PDB file of C-alpha atoms in Angstrom:
ATOM      1  CA  MET A   6      31.439  25.479  11.581  1.00 51.00           C
ATOM      2  CA  THR A   7      32.552  21.881  11.930  1.00 68.00           C
ATOM      3  CA  SER A   8      31.828  19.244   9.319  1.00 72.00           C
ATOM      4  CA  LYS A   9      28.782  17.057   9.903  1.00 76.00           C
ATOM      5  CA  ALA A  10      31.246  14.170  10.093  1.00 74.00           C
ATOM      6  CA  ASP A  11      32.321  15.604  13.462  1.00 78.00           C
ATOM      7  CA  TRP A  12      28.805  16.006  14.888  1.00 84.00           C
ATOM      8  CA  PRO A  13      27.886  13.622  17.730  1.00 85.00           C
ATOM      9  CA  VAL A  14      25.434  10.820  16.947  1.00 88.00           C
ATOM     10  CA  MET A  15      22.375  10.275  19.128  1.00 87.00           C
ATOM     11  CA  GLY A  16      19.417   7.949  19.294  1.00 81.00           C
ATOM     12  CA  SER A  17      18.968   4.991  16.981  1.00 82.00           C
ATOM     13  CA  PRO A  18      17.368   4.240  13.604  1.00 83.00           C
ATOM     14  CA  VAL A  19      13.611   4.708  13.357  1.00 90.00           C
ATOM     15  CA  ASP A  20      11.656   1.615  14.394  1.00 89.00           C
ATOM     16  CA  HIS A  21       9.519   0.673  11.398  1.00 90.00           C
ATOM     17  CA  GLU A  22       7.400  -1.658  13.489  1.00 90.00           C
ATOM     18  CA  SER A  23       6.249   1.089  15.849  1.00 90.00           C
ATOM     19  CA  ASN A  24       3.119   3.103  15.140  1.00 90.00           C
ATOM     20  CA  LYS A  25       3.413   5.136  18.320  1.00 92.00           C
ATOM     21  CA  PRO A  26       3.187   8.841  17.429  1.00 95.00           C
ATOM     22  CA  LEU A  27       5.909  11.212  18.612  1.00 95.00           C
ATOM     23  CA  PHE A  28       4.147  14.415  17.539  1.00 97.00           C
ATOM     24  CA  PHE A  29       0.663  13.624  16.284  1.00 97.00           C
ATOM     25  CA  GLU A  30      -2.318  12.817  18.441  1.00 97.00           C
ATOM     26  CA  GLN A  31      -3.852   9.484  17.401  1.00 97.00           C
ATOM     27  CA  HIS A  32      -6.649  11.168  15.428  1.00 97.00           C
ATOM     28  CA  GLU A  33      -4.085  13.335  13.637  1.00 98.00           C
ATOM     29  CA  TRP A  34      -1.938  10.288  12.833  1.00 98.00           C
ATOM     30  CA  GLU A  35      -4.904   8.470  11.308  1.00 97.00           C
ATOM     31  CA  THR A  36      -5.943  11.583   9.362  1.00 98.00           C
ATOM     32  CA  ILE A  37      -2.496  12.122   7.854  1.00 98.00           C
ATOM     33  CA  GLU A  38      -2.133   8.421   7.101  1.00 98.00           C
ATOM     34  CA  ALA A  39      -5.455   8.536   5.215  1.00 98.00           C
ATOM     35  CA  ALA A  40      -4.462  11.713   3.325  1.00 98.00           C
ATOM     36  CA  THR A  41      -1.068  10.377   2.255  1.00 98.00           C
ATOM     37  CA  ALA A  42      -2.774   7.182   1.107  1.00 97.00           C
ATOM     38  CA  ARG A  43      -4.825   9.268  -1.336  1.00 96.00           C
ATOM     39  CA  ILE A  44      -1.775  11.197  -2.580  1.00 95.00           C
ATOM     40  CA  ILE A  45       0.076   7.939  -3.329  1.00 94.00           C
ATOM     41  CA  PRO A  46      -2.686   5.332  -3.256  1.00 95.00           C
ATOM     42  CA  THR A  47      -2.316   1.592  -3.090  1.00 93.00           C
ATOM     43  CA  ASP A  48      -3.117  -0.140  -6.380  1.00 90.00           C
ATOM     44  CA  HIS A  49      -1.276  -3.093  -7.911  1.00 90.00           C
ATOM     45  CA  ASP A  50       1.773  -1.706  -6.079  1.00 90.00           C
ATOM     46  CA  PRO A  51       2.186  -0.589  -2.449  1.00 93.00           C
ATOM     47  CA  GLY A  52       1.343   3.029  -1.685  1.00 94.00           C
ATOM     48  CA  ALA A  53       2.071   5.566   1.038  1.00 96.00           C
ATOM     49  CA  ARG A  54       0.258   3.524   3.676  1.00 96.00           C
ATOM     50  CA  GLU A  55       2.433   0.447   3.150  1.00 96.00           C
ATOM     51  CA  ALA A  56       5.567   2.587   3.016  1.00 95.00           C
ATOM     52  CA  GLY A  57       4.818   4.099   6.430  1.00 96.00           C
ATOM     53  CA  VAL A  58       4.877   7.664   5.156  1.00 97.00           C
ATOM     54  CA  VAL A  59       2.921   8.902   8.192  1.00 98.00           C
ATOM     55  CA  ARG A  60       5.743   7.629  10.424  1.00 97.00           C
ATOM     56  CA  PHE A  61       8.268   9.602   8.377  1.00 97.00           C
ATOM     57  CA  ILE A  62       6.193  12.793   8.708  1.00 97.00           C
ATOM     58  CA  ASP A  63       5.545  12.258  12.420  1.00 97.00           C
ATOM     59  CA  HIS A  64       9.257  11.861  13.195  1.00 96.00           C
ATOM     60  CA  TYR A  65      10.134  14.876  11.073  1.00 96.00           C
ATOM     61  CA  LEU A  66       7.607  17.048  12.930  1.00 97.00           C
ATOM     62  CA  SER A  67       8.564  15.729  16.371  1.00 96.00           C
ATOM     63  CA  GLY A  68      11.465  18.144  16.864  1.00 94.00           C
ATOM     64  CA  ILE A  69      15.107  18.204  15.833  1.00 94.00           C
ATOM     65  CA  ASP A  70      16.150  14.641  16.678  1.00 94.00           C
ATOM     66  CA  TYR A  71      15.456  13.135  13.249  1.00 93.00           C
ATOM     67  CA  ILE A  72      16.821  15.698  10.810  1.00 92.00           C
ATOM     68  CA  TYR A  73      20.152  14.320   9.597  1.00 91.00           C
ATOM     69  CA  ALA A  74      20.820  10.584   9.651  1.00 90.00           C
ATOM     70  CA  ALA A  75      24.323   9.546  10.670  1.00 90.00           C
ATOM     71  CA  ALA A  76      26.448   8.414   7.739  1.00 87.00           C
ATOM     72  CA  ASP A  77      26.581   4.849   9.028  1.00 86.00           C
ATOM     73  CA  GLY A  78      22.830   4.690   9.643  1.00 86.00           C
ATOM     74  CA  SER A  79      23.316   4.078  13.379  1.00 87.00           C
ATOM     75  CA  GLY A  80      21.256   7.067  14.534  1.00 90.00           C
ATOM     76  CA  PHE A  81      20.890  10.795  13.907  1.00 92.00           C
ATOM     77  CA  LEU A  82      23.210  13.764  14.235  1.00 92.00           C
ATOM     78  CA  MET A  83      22.830  16.006  17.253  1.00 92.00           C
ATOM     79  CA  LEU A  84      22.048  19.592  16.296  1.00 92.00           C
ATOM     80  CA  GLU A  85      23.475  22.307  18.510  1.00 91.00           C
ATOM     81  CA  GLY A  86      23.777  26.086  18.655  1.00 92.00           C
ATOM     82  CA  LYS A  87      22.414  28.226  15.832  1.00 93.00           C
ATOM     83  CA  GLU A  88      21.768  25.190  13.660  1.00 91.00           C
ATOM     84  CA  ALA A  89      19.501  23.732  16.336  1.00 93.00           C
ATOM     85  CA  ASP A  90      17.747  27.074  16.926  1.00 95.00           C
ATOM     86  CA  ALA A  91      17.024  27.509  13.220  1.00 93.00           C
ATOM     87  CA  TRP A  92      15.591  24.014  12.927  1.00 94.00           C
ATOM     88  CA  ARG A  93      13.441  24.415  16.047  1.00 95.00           C
ATOM     89  CA  GLU A  94      11.884  27.535  14.565  1.00 95.00           C
ATOM     90  CA  ARG A  95      11.318  25.869  11.226  1.00 94.00           C
ATOM     91  CA  ILE A  96       9.773  22.743  12.754  1.00 95.00           C
ATOM     92  CA  ALA A  97       7.555  24.790  15.101  1.00 96.00           C
ATOM     93  CA  GLU A  98       6.100  26.626  12.099  1.00 96.00           C
ATOM     94  CA  MET A  99       5.478  23.363  10.256  1.00 96.00           C
ATOM     95  CA  GLN A 100       3.889  21.800  13.349  1.00 97.00           C
ATOM     96  CA  GLU A 101       1.383  24.654  13.459  1.00 97.00           C
ATOM     97  CA  ASN A 102       0.876  24.340   9.703  1.00 97.00           C
ATOM     98  CA  TYR A 103      -0.073  20.674  10.112  1.00 97.00           C
ATOM     99  CA  ARG A 104      -2.294  21.209  13.146  1.00 97.00           C
ATOM    100  CA  GLN A 105      -4.277  23.884  11.344  1.00 97.00           C
ATOM    101  CA  GLY A 106      -4.322  21.846   8.122  1.00 97.00           C
ATOM    102  CA  ILE A 107      -5.707  18.753   9.827  1.00 98.00           C
ATOM    103  CA  GLY A 108      -8.386  20.873  11.456  1.00 97.00           C
ATOM    104  CA  LYS A 109      -9.304  22.318   8.067  1.00 97.00           C
ATOM    105  CA  LEU A 110      -9.497  18.848   6.517  1.00 97.00           C
ATOM    106  CA  ASP A 111     -11.990  17.761   9.156  1.00 97.00           C
ATOM    107  CA  GLU A 112     -13.922  21.019   8.890  1.00 97.00           C
ATOM    108  CA  ILE A 113     -14.441  20.583   5.136  1.00 97.00           C
ATOM    109  CA  SER A 114     -15.207  16.877   5.607  1.00 97.00           C
ATOM    110  CA  ARG A 115     -17.904  17.509   8.160  1.00 98.00           C
ATOM    111  CA  GLU A 116     -19.439  20.356   6.143  1.00 97.00           C
ATOM    112  CA  LYS A 117     -19.601  18.250   2.963  1.00 97.00           C
ATOM    113  CA  PHE A 118     -20.215  14.751   4.306  1.00 97.00           C
ATOM    114  CA  GLY A 119     -20.925  14.951   8.038  1.00 97.00           C
ATOM    115  CA  ALA A 120     -17.899  12.898   9.155  1.00 97.00           C
ATOM    116  CA  ALA A 121     -14.197  13.265   9.937  1.00 97.00           C
ATOM    117  CA  PHE A 122     -11.814  13.006   6.987  1.00 97.00           C
ATOM    118  CA  LYS A 123     -10.311   9.687   8.096  1.00 97.00           C
ATOM    119  CA  ASP A 124     -13.768   8.068   8.157  1.00 97.00           C
ATOM    120  CA  LEU A 125     -14.730   8.971   4.587  1.00 97.00           C
ATOM    121  CA  SER A 126     -14.556   6.743   1.524  1.00 97.00           C
ATOM    122  CA  ASP A 127     -11.612   7.166  -0.856  1.00 96.00           C
ATOM    123  CA  ASP A 128     -13.682   9.118  -3.385  1.00 96.00           C
ATOM    124  CA  ARG A 129     -14.996  11.503  -0.753  1.00 97.00           C
ATOM    125  CA  GLN A 130     -11.529  11.997   0.686  1.00 97.00           C
ATOM    126  CA  ASP A 131     -10.400  12.955  -2.817  1.00 96.00           C
ATOM    127  CA  GLU A 132     -13.201  15.523  -3.006  1.00 97.00           C
ATOM    128  CA  VAL A 133     -12.098  17.039   0.289  1.00 97.00           C
ATOM    129  CA  LEU A 134      -8.471  17.240  -0.830  1.00 97.00           C
ATOM    130  CA  VAL A 135      -9.573  18.940  -4.043  1.00 96.00           C
ATOM    131  CA  ALA A 136     -11.610  21.462  -2.033  1.00 96.00           C
ATOM    132  CA  LEU A 137      -8.717  22.068   0.368  1.00 95.00           C
ATOM    133  CA  SER A 138      -6.078  22.478  -2.318  1.00 92.00           C
ATOM    134  CA  GLY A 139      -8.166  24.371  -4.851  1.00 90.00           C
ATOM    135  CA  ARG A 140      -6.660  22.156  -7.539  1.00 85.00           C
ATOM    136  CA  PRO A 141      -8.242  19.426  -9.669  1.00 86.00           C
ATOM    137  CA  LYS A 142      -7.397  15.823  -8.893  1.00 85.00           C
ATOM    138  CA  PRO A 143      -4.393  14.858 -11.044  1.00 81.00           C
ATOM    139  CA  GLN A 144      -4.834  12.125 -13.588  1.00 76.00           C
ATOM    140  CA  PRO A 145      -2.601   9.043 -13.651  1.00 71.00           C
ATOM    141  CA  ILE A 146       0.522   9.454 -15.759  1.00 67.00           C
ATOM    142  CA  SER A 147       2.916   7.024 -17.405  1.00 65.00           C
ATOM    143  CA  LEU A 148       6.082   7.221 -19.464  1.00 60.00           C
ATOM    144  CA  THR A 149       3.950   7.873 -22.551  1.00 65.00           C
ATOM    145  CA  THR A 150       1.783  10.624 -21.015  1.00 62.00           C
ATOM    146  CA  GLU A 151       2.230  13.972 -22.738  1.00 63.00           C
ATOM    147  CA  GLY A 152       2.115  17.416 -21.120  1.00 59.00           C
ATOM    148  CA  ASP A 153       3.713  19.232 -18.201  1.00 57.00           C
ATOM    149  CA  HIS A 154       4.097  17.352 -14.937  1.00 55.00           C
ATOM    150  CA  SER A 155       5.466  18.591 -11.657  1.00 58.00           C
ATOM    151  CA  THR A 156       8.040  16.710  -9.640  1.00 55.00           C
ATOM    152  CA  PHE A 157      10.313  17.401  -6.693  1.00 51.00           C
ATOM    153  CA  LEU A 158      14.011  17.463  -5.962  1.00 48.00           C
ATOM    154  CA  GLN A 159      15.698  15.755  -3.062  1.00 49.00           C
ATOM    155  CA  GLY A 160      16.804  19.125  -1.731  1.00 52.00           C
ATOM    156  CA  SER A 161      13.363  20.732  -1.870  1.00 63.00           C
ATOM    157  CA  PHE A 162      12.516  22.848   1.160  1.00 79.00           C
ATOM    158  CA  ASP A 163       9.090  23.163   2.727  1.00 84.00           C
ATOM    159  CA  GLU A 164       9.498  26.671   4.153  1.00 82.00           C
ATOM    160  CA  GLY A 165       6.600  28.935   3.264  1.00 84.00           C
ATOM    161  CA  MET A 166       4.492  26.116   1.845  1.00 91.00           C
ATOM    162  CA  ASP A 167       0.803  25.878   2.587  1.00 93.00           C
ATOM    163  CA  PHE A 168      -0.389  22.712   4.344  1.00 96.00           C
ATOM    164  CA  PHE A 169      -1.450  20.801   1.246  1.00 95.00           C
ATOM    165  CA  SER A 170       1.757  21.560  -0.682  1.00 93.00           C
ATOM    166  CA  ALA A 171       3.868  20.541   2.311  1.00 94.00           C
ATOM    167  CA  LEU A 172       1.841  17.362   2.749  1.00 96.00           C
ATOM    168  CA  VAL A 173       2.362  16.375  -0.885  1.00 94.00           C
ATOM    169  CA  LEU A 174       6.103  17.082  -0.679  1.00 94.00           C
ATOM    170  CA  HIS A 175       6.494  15.172   2.577  1.00 95.00           C
ATOM    171  CA  THR A 176       4.466  12.264   1.206  1.00 95.00           C
ATOM    172  CA  ARG A 177       6.779  11.970  -1.764  1.00 93.00           C
ATOM    173  CA  GLN A 178       9.856  12.309   0.384  1.00 93.00           C
ATOM    174  CA  GLY A 179       8.617   9.696   2.860  1.00 94.00           C
ATOM    175  CA  PHE A 180       7.764   7.325   0.030  1.00 94.00           C
ATOM    176  CA  TYR A 181      11.100   7.588  -1.782  1.00 91.00           C
ATOM    177  CA  CYS A 182      13.460   8.239   1.152  1.00 89.00           C
ATOM    178  CA  ASP A 183      16.090   5.976   2.595  1.00 90.00           C
ATOM    179  CA  PRO A 184      14.278   3.800   5.177  1.00 92.00           C
ATOM    180  CA  VAL A 185      16.505   5.189   7.927  1.00 92.00           C
ATOM    181  CA  TYR A 186      14.142   8.206   8.084  1.00 92.00           C
ATOM    182  CA  GLY A 187      11.074   6.109   8.835  1.00 93.00           C
ATOM    183  CA  GLY A 188       9.408   5.838   5.438  1.00 93.00           C
ATOM    184  CA  ASN A 189       9.890   3.416   2.543  1.00 93.00           C
ATOM    185  CA  LYS A 190       9.355   0.473   4.896  1.00 93.00           C
ATOM    186  CA  ASP A 191      11.017  -2.716   3.662  1.00 92.00           C
ATOM    187  CA  HIS A 192      12.225  -0.729   0.639  1.00 91.00           C
ATOM    188  CA  VAL A 193       8.732  -1.089  -0.844  1.00 90.00           C
ATOM    189  CA  ASN A 194       9.042   1.931  -3.093  1.00 87.00           C
ATOM    190  CA  TRP A 195      12.496   1.065  -4.333  1.00 88.00           C
ATOM    191  CA  LYS A 196      11.112  -2.335  -5.320  1.00 89.00           C
ATOM    192  CA  VAL A 197       8.241  -0.648  -7.176  1.00 87.00           C
ATOM    193  CA  ILE A 198      10.576   1.480  -9.297  1.00 85.00           C
ATOM    194  CA  GLY A 199      13.184  -1.246  -9.700  1.00 85.00           C
ATOM    195  CA  PHE A 200      15.891   0.454  -7.665  1.00 84.00           C
ATOM    196  CA  PRO A 201      17.861  -2.085  -5.581  1.00 83.00           C
ATOM    197  CA  GLY A 202      19.330   0.563  -3.293  1.00 84.00           C
ATOM    198  CA  PRO A 203      21.745   0.013  -0.423  1.00 86.00           C
ATOM    199  CA  LYS A 204      20.747  -2.231   2.476  1.00 85.00           C
ATOM    200  CA  SER A 205      21.880   0.568   4.805  1.00 83.00           C
ATOM    201  CA  LEU A 206      23.494   3.989   4.667  1.00 84.00           C
ATOM    202  CA  ALA A 207      26.696   2.356   5.892  1.00 83.00           C
ATOM    203  CA  ASP A 208      26.944   0.450   2.604  1.00 86.00           C
ATOM    204  CA  THR A 209      27.119   3.710   0.655  1.00 82.00           C
ATOM    205  CA  ASN A 210      29.865   5.133   2.832  1.00 79.00           C
ATOM    206  CA  THR A 211      32.037   2.030   2.783  1.00 80.00           C
ATOM    207  CA  CYS A 212      31.400   1.715  -0.973  1.00 80.00           C
ATOM    208  CA  LYS A 213      30.031  -1.780  -0.399  1.00 85.00           C
ATOM    209  CA  TYR A 214      27.056  -0.598  -2.436  1.00 85.00           C
ATOM    210  CA  SER A 215      27.825   0.626  -5.929  1.00 81.00           C
ATOM    211  CA  VAL A 216      25.776   1.649  -8.963  1.00 77.00           C
ATOM    212  CA  GLN A 217      28.609   1.022 -11.381  1.00 75.00           C
ATOM    213  CA  GLU A 218      26.847  -1.905 -13.035  1.00 74.00           C
ATOM    214  CA  TYR A 219      23.994   0.415 -13.996  1.00 70.00           C
ATOM    215  CA  TYR A 220      26.174   2.885 -15.846  1.00 69.00           C
ATOM    216  CA  VAL A 221      25.865   2.906 -19.629  1.00 62.00           C
ATOM    217  CA  GLU A 222      29.150   1.694 -21.079  1.00 67.00           C
ATOM    218  CA  ASP A 223      30.616   1.195 -24.541  1.00 68.00           C
ATOM    219  CA  TYR A 224      28.272   3.653 -26.177  1.00 68.00           C
ATOM    220  CA  ASP A 225      28.969   6.756 -28.162  1.00 68.00           C
ATOM    221  CA  TRP A 226      27.021   9.683 -26.682  1.00 64.00           C
ATOM    222  CA  ALA A 227      26.190  10.719 -30.251  1.00 64.00           C
ATOM    223  CA  ASP A 228      24.215   7.472 -30.600  1.00 68.00           C
ATOM    224  CA  LEU A 229      22.249   8.202 -27.450  1.00 64.00           C
ATOM    225  CA  ILE A 230      21.460  11.877 -27.995  1.00 68.00           C
ATOM    226  CA  PRO A 231      19.759  12.545 -31.363  1.00 68.00           C
ATOM    227  CA  TYR A 232      20.893  16.121 -31.879  1.00 65.00           C
ATOM    228  CA  LEU A 233      24.534  15.136 -31.380  1.00 64.00           C
ATOM    229  CA  LYS A 234      24.168  12.449 -34.033  1.00 66.00           C
ATOM    230  CA  GLU A 235      22.593  14.961 -36.407  1.00 72.00           C
ATOM    231  CA  ARG A 236      25.412  17.437 -35.766  1.00 72.00           C
ATOM    232  CA  GLU A 237      28.003  14.710 -36.327  1.00 70.00           C
ATOM    233  CA  ASN A 238      26.408  13.658 -39.635  1.00 74.00           C
ATOM    234  CA  SER A 239      26.160  17.275 -40.734  1.00 74.00           C
ATOM    235  CA  ALA A 240      29.856  17.833 -39.996  1.00 70.00           C
ATOM    236  CA  LYS A 241      30.812  14.696 -41.937  1.00 70.00           C
ATOM    237  CA  GLY A 242      28.680  15.806 -44.871  1.00 65.00           C
ATOM    238  CA  GLU A 243      30.374  19.212 -44.889  1.00 70.00           C
ATOM    239  CA  GLU A 244      33.813  17.607 -44.838  1.00 68.00           C
ATOM    240  CA  GLU A 245      32.914  15.303 -47.749  1.00 68.00           C
ATOM    241  CA  LYS A 246      31.534  18.235 -49.705  1.00 66.00           C
ATOM    242  CA  GLN A 247      34.706  20.258 -49.196  1.00 69.00           C
ATOM    243  CA  GLY A 248      36.813  17.230 -50.201  1.00 62.00           C
ATOM    244  CA  GLU A 249      34.920  16.891 -53.468  1.00 65.00           C
ATOM    245  CA  GLN A 250      35.401  20.578 -54.265  1.00 65.00           C
ATOM    246  CA  GLN A 251      39.147  20.259 -53.767  1.00 60.00           C
TER     247      GLN A 251
END
């Protein structure tokens, strides 16, 4: 198998100004946009709606043309052979997952409130998402919040996920991703979390963008990690004790 560096590049970067769906029907687009906006809502900071998360999800579900961005950010890698076949199968399953999930959202919405999900108030949309997921609505968290909290890794896969779990994962990915994939419009999320980020993928490959200035320098790890400091002090105390005995 050849390196991805040798794969041909096709297409162009995702147009953040376009709201034309590639996979979704218009009603589906509006439904997913509304759902993602409840998963990462807009408050004093931009949320999923401002970041264009629905665009990220729509491009991802559209086929195999937006899977791997080219290293220079100029377009996307062309998938061929077994790699392409595997991705087509995976995307087809997720397409069906979304179509059924959107239908279920509207079904619950109409049963509970007599209207489509996208037309409900925020609070009622939250009730529908709780009913769909079978999980309570999570409470806001901060750096001082105690308890167990779930997160996600960049390499998380969506295979085998139910619709709601996939939607949450994709919402997070679209919110935090490099803008080349269609989400994180105008770097809104990076600004929220204080991450300057590269202006383009090309900057990371040419090393024009660097995070060196953010590295912690001139510190002893023992000062930063409490248990190391305790172990160091204990060792010094033992040495002093042995010296006194001698």
